[in-house]
Tab-separated table of C-alpha atoms in Angstrom:
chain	number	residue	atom	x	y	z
A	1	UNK	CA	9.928	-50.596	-5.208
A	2	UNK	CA	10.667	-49.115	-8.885
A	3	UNK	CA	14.186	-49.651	-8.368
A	4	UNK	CA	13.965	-53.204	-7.394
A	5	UNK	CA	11.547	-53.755	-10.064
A	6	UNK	CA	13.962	-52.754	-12.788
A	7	UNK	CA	17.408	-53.356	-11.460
A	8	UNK	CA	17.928	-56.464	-13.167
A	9	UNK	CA	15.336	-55.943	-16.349
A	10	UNK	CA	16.325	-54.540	-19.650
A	11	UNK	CA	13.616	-52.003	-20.827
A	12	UNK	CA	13.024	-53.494	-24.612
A	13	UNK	CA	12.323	-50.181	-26.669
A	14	UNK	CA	10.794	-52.085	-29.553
A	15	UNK	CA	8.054	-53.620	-27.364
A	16	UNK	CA	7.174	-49.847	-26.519
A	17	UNK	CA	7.533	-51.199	-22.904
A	18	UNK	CA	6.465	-48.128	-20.467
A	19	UNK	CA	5.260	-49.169	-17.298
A	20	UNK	CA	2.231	-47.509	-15.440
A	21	UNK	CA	3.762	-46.794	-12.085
A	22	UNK	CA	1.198	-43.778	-10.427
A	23	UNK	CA	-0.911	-45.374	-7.989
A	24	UNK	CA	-3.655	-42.467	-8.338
A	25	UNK	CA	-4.431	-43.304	-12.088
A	26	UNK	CA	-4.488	-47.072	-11.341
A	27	UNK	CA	-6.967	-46.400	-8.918
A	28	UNK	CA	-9.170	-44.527	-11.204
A	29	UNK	CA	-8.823	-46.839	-13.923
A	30	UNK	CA	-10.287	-49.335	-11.714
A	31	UNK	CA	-12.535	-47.035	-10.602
A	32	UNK	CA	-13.943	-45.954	-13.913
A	33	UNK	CA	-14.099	-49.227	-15.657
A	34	UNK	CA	-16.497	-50.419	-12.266
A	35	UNK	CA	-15.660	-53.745	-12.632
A	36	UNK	CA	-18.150	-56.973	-11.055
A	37	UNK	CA	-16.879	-59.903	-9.933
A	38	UNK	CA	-18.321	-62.224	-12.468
A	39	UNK	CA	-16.695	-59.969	-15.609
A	40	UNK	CA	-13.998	-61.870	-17.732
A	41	UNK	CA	-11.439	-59.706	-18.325
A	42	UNK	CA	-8.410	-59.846	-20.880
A	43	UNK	CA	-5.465	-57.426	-19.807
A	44	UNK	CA	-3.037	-56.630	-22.222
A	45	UNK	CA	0.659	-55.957	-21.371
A	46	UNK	CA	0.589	-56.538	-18.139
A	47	UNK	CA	4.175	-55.808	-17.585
A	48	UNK	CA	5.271	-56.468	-14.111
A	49	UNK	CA	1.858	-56.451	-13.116
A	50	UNK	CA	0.927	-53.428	-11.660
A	51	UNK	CA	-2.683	-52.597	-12.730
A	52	UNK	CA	-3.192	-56.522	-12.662
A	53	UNK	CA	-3.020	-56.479	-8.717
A	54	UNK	CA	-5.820	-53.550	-8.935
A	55	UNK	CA	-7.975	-55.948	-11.235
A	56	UNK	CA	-7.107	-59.288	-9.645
A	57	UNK	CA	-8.901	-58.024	-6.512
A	58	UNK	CA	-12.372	-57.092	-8.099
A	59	UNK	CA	-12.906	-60.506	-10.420
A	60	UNK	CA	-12.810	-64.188	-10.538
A	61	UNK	CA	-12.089	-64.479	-14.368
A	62	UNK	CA	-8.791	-62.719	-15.302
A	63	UNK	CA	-6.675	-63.219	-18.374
A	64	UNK	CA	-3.065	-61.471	-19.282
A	65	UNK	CA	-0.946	-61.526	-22.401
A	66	UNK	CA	2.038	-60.695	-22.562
A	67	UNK	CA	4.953	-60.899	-25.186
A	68	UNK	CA	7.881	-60.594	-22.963
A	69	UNK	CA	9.394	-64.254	-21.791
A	70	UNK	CA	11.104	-62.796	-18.687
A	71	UNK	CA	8.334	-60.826	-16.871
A	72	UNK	CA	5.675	-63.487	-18.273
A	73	UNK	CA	8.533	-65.403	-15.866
A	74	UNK	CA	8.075	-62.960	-13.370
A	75	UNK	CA	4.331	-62.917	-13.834
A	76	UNK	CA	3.500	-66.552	-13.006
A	77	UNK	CA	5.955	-66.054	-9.918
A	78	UNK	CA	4.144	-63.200	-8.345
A	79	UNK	CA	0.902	-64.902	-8.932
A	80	UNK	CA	1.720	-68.828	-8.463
A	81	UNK	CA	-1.901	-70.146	-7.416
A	82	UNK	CA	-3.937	-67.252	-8.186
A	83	UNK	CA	-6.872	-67.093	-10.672
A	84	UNK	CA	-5.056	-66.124	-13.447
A	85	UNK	CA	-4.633	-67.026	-17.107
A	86	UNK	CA	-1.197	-65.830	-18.059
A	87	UNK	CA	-0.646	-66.392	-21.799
A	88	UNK	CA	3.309	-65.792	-23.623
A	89	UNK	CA	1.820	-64.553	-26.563
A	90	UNK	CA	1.477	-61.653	-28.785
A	91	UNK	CA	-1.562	-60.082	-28.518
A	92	UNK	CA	-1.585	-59.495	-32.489
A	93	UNK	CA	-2.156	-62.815	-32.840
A	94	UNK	CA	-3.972	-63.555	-30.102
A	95	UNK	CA	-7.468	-65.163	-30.263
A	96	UNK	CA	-9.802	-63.926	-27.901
A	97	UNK	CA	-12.593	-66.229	-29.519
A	98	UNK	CA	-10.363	-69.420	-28.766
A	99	UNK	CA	-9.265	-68.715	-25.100
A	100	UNK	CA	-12.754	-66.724	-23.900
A	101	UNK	CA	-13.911	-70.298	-21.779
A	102	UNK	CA	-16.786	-68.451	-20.403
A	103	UNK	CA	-20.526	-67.377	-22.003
A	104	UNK	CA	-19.931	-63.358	-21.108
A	105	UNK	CA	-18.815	-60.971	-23.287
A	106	UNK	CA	-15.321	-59.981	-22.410
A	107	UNK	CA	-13.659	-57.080	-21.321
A	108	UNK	CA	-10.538	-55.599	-22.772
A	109	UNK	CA	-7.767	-53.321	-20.239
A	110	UNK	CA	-4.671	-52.213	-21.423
A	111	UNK	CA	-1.746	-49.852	-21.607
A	112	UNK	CA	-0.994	-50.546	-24.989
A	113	UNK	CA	2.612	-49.754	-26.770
A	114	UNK	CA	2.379	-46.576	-28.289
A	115	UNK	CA	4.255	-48.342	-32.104
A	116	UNK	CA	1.335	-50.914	-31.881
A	117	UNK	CA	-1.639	-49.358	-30.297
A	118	UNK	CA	-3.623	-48.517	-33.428
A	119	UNK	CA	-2.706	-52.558	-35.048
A	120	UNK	CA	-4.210	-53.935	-31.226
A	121	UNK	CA	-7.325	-51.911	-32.049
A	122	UNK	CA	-8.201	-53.394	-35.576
A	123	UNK	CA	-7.108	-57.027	-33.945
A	124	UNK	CA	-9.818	-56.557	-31.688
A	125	UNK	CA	-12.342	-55.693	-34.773
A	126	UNK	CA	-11.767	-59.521	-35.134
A	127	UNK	CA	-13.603	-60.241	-32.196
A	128	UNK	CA	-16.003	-57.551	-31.659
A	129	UNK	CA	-19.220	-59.764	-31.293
A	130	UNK	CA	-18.034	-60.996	-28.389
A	131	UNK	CA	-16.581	-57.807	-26.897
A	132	UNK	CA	-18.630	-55.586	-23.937
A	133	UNK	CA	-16.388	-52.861	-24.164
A	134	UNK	CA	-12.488	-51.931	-24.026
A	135	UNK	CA	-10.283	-49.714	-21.910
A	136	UNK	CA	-7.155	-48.797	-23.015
A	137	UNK	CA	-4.173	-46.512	-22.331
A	138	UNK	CA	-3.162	-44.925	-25.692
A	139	UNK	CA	-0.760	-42.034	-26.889
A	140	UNK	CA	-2.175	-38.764	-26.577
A	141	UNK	CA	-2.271	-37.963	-30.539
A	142	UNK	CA	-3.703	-41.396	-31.367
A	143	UNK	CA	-6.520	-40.144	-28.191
A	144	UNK	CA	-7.642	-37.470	-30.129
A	145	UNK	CA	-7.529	-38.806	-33.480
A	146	UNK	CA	-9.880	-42.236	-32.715
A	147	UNK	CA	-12.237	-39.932	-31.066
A	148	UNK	CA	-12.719	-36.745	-32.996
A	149	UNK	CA	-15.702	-35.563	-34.510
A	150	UNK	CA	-15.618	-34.415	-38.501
A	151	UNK	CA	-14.740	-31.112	-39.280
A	152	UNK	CA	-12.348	-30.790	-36.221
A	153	UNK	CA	-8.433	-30.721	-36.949
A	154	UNK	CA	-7.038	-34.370	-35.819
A	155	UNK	CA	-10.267	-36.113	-37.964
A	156	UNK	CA	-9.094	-38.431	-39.689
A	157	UNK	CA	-9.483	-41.627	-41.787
A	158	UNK	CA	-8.782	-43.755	-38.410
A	159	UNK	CA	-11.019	-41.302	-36.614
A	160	UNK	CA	-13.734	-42.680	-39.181
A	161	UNK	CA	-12.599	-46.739	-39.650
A	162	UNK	CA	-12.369	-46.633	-35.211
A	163	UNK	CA	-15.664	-45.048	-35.114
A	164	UNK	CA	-17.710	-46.598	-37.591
A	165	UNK	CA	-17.260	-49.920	-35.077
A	166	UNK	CA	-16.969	-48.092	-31.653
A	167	UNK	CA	-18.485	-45.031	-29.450
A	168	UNK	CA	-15.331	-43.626	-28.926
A	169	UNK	CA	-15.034	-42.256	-25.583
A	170	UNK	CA	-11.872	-40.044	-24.102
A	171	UNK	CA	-11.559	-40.352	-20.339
A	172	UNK	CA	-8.585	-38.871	-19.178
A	173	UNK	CA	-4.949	-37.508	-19.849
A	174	UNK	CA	-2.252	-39.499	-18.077
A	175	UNK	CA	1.078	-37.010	-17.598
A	176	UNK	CA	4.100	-39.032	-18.923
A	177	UNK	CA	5.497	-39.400	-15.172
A	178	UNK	CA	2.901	-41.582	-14.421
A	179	UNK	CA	4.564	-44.457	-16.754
A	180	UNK	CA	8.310	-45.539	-16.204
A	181	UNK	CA	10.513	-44.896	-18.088
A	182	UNK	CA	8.614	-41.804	-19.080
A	183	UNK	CA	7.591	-41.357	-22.526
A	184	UNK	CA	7.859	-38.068	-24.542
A	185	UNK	CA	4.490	-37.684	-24.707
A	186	UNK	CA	1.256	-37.894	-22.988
A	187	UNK	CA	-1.290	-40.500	-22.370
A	188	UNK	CA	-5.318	-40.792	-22.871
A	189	UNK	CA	-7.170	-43.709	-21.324
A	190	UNK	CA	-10.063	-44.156	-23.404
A	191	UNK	CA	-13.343	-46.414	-23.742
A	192	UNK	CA	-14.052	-47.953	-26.832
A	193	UNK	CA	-17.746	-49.581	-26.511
A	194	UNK	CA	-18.808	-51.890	-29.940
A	195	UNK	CA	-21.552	-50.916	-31.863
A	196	UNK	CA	-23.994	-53.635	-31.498
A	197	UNK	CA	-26.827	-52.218	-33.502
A	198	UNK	CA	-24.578	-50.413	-36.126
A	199	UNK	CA	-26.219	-46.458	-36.680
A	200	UNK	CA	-24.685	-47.169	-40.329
A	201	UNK	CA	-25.509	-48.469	-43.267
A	202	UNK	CA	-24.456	-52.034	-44.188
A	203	UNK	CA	-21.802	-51.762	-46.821
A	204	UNK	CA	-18.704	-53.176	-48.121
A	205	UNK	CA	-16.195	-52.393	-46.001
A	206	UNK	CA	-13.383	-52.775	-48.494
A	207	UNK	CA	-15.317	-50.325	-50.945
A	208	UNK	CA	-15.676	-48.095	-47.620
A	209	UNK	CA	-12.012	-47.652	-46.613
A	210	UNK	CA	-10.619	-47.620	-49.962
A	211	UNK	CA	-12.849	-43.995	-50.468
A	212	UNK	CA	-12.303	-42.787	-47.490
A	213	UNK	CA	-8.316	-43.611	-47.949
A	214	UNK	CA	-8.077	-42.407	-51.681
A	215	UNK	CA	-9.973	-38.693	-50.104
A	216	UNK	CA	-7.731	-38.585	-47.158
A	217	UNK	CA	-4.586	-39.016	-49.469
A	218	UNK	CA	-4.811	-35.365	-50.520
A	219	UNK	CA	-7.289	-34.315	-47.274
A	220	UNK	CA	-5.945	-30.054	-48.678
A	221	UNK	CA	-7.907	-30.599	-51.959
A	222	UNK	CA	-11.601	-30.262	-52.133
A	223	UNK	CA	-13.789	-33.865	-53.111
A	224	UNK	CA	-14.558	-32.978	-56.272
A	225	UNK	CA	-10.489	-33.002	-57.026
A	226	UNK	CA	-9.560	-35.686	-54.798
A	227	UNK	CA	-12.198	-37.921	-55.309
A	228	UNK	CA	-12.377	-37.385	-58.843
A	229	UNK	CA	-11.336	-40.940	-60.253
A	230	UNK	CA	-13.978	-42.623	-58.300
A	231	UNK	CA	-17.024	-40.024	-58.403
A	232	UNK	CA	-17.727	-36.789	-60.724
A	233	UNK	CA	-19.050	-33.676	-59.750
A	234	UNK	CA	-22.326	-34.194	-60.605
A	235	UNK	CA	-22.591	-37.787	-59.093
A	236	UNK	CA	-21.413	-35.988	-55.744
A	237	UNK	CA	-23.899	-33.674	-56.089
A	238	UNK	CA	-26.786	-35.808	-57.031
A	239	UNK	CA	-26.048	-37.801	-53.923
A	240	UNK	CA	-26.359	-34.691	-51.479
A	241	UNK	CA	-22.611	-34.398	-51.192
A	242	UNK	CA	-20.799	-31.015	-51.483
A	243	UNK	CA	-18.452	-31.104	-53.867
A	244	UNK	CA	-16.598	-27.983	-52.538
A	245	UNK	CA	-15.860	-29.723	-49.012
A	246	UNK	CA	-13.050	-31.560	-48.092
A	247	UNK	CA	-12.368	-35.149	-46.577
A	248	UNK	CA	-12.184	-33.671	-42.836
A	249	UNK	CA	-15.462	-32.300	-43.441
A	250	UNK	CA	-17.673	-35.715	-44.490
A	251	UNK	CA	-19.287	-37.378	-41.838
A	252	UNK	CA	-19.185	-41.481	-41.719
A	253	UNK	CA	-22.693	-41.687	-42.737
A	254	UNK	CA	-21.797	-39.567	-45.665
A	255	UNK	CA	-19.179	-41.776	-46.676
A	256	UNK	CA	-21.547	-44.689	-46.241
A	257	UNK	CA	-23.697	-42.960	-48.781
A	258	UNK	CA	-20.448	-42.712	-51.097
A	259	UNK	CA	-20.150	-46.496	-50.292
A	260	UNK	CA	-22.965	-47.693	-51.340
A	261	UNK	CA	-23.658	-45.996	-54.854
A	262	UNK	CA	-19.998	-47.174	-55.225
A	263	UNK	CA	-21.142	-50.710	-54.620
A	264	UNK	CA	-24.157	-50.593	-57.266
């Protein structure tokens, strides 16, 4: 089946194009995301289709994008007169808002190219109010970094910007056979479910990103050092923040606090 698959097709590198192949984690994918028939789901890089078979069977409304002209050929073949939206597009540009025909929220699936992955995830900021939640395969180092918690060693500034929008969930490791050709690395399918009723405070998110960036930029110094054109010591301190920590060791509300006495 592989073989026959990929006999004629040209594996593009710079699409990141790595096919999920292993039958098992398609079928708990499907299986985790517990999908209803009346869902509307987006799928991103389909490929040649093989999770889309697993999620055709479980709804009526099912979109795909994908960038690549000959299996977006190969796509509308294998389907011809199914229920499927197959759009030639790519999904950076791609607007969920204009092509989401139905009143639910949608629902995002995807193994996403590993050069890309984190740039799909801020697109989809862009569209978050009318998001339920989003599955997606991701590399195993941008896993752990979306979802860790402050003070632990992959923390990060994306770790912060992902989570300050989305519960960050980590699901499951996916072994690089699983995905032809096989990548170097490992795989995490993770959840990302929007914050409707944000737990943080309402601030500018420009101001936001542009502290925690300028304290991530030298994460080894302490705040007081690397923060030190935008807040003194005593400022720091008068706002409850340690000046003797370091950028791995601020929680998001803490750098909402930063935010906002920025702001004023």
């Amino acid at each position: 089946m592989k073989n026959f698959l990929y006999k004629n097709f040209k594996i593009k590198k710079e699409l990141g194009q790595n096919f999920l192949i292993d039958y098992n984690v398609k079928n708990n994918i499907i299986n985790y995301i517990n999908l209803k028939e009346n869902d509307t789901i987006f799928e991103i890089g389909p490929g040649f289709g093989h999770l889309t078979e697993f999620l055709f069977k479980h709804v009526k409304k099912l979109s795909v994008i994908e960038i690549d002209d000959k299996l977006t050929y190969f796509l509308k073949k294998k389907f011809f007169n199914k229920r499927i939206n197959i759009f030639n597009k790519n999904v950076l540009k791609f607007n969920f808002f204009k092509y989401n025909t139905s009143n639910n929220l949608i629902r995002i699936v995807g193994n996403l190219p590993y050069n890309i992955s984190v740039p799909i995830i801020f697109h989809c900021l862009s569209f978050i109010k009318i998001i339920k939640d989003i599955h997606f395969m991701v590399q195993y180092e941008v896993g752990n970094k979306i979802s860790a918690p402050v003070n632990n060693k992959f923390y990060s500034k994306l770790s912060i910007f992902v989570q300050y929008y989305f519960l960050v969930k980590k699901i499951f490791k996916i072994d690089s056979k699983s995905f032809y050709p096989s990548p170097k690395v490992k795989s995490y399918f993770i959840k990302l479910i929007p914050r409707k009723k944000n737990i943080y405070k309402k601030i500018n998110i420009n101001n936001f990103k542009y502290i925690v960036s300028t304290a991530f930029q030298q994460r080894r110094k302490i705040l007081k050092n690397s923060l030190s054109k935008i807040f003194s010591e005593n400022t720091l301190i008068n706002l409850g923040i340690n000046p003797f920590l370091r950028a791995q060791n601020l929680t998001i509300l803490e750098y909402c606090v930063l935010t906002e006495n920025f702001s004023k």
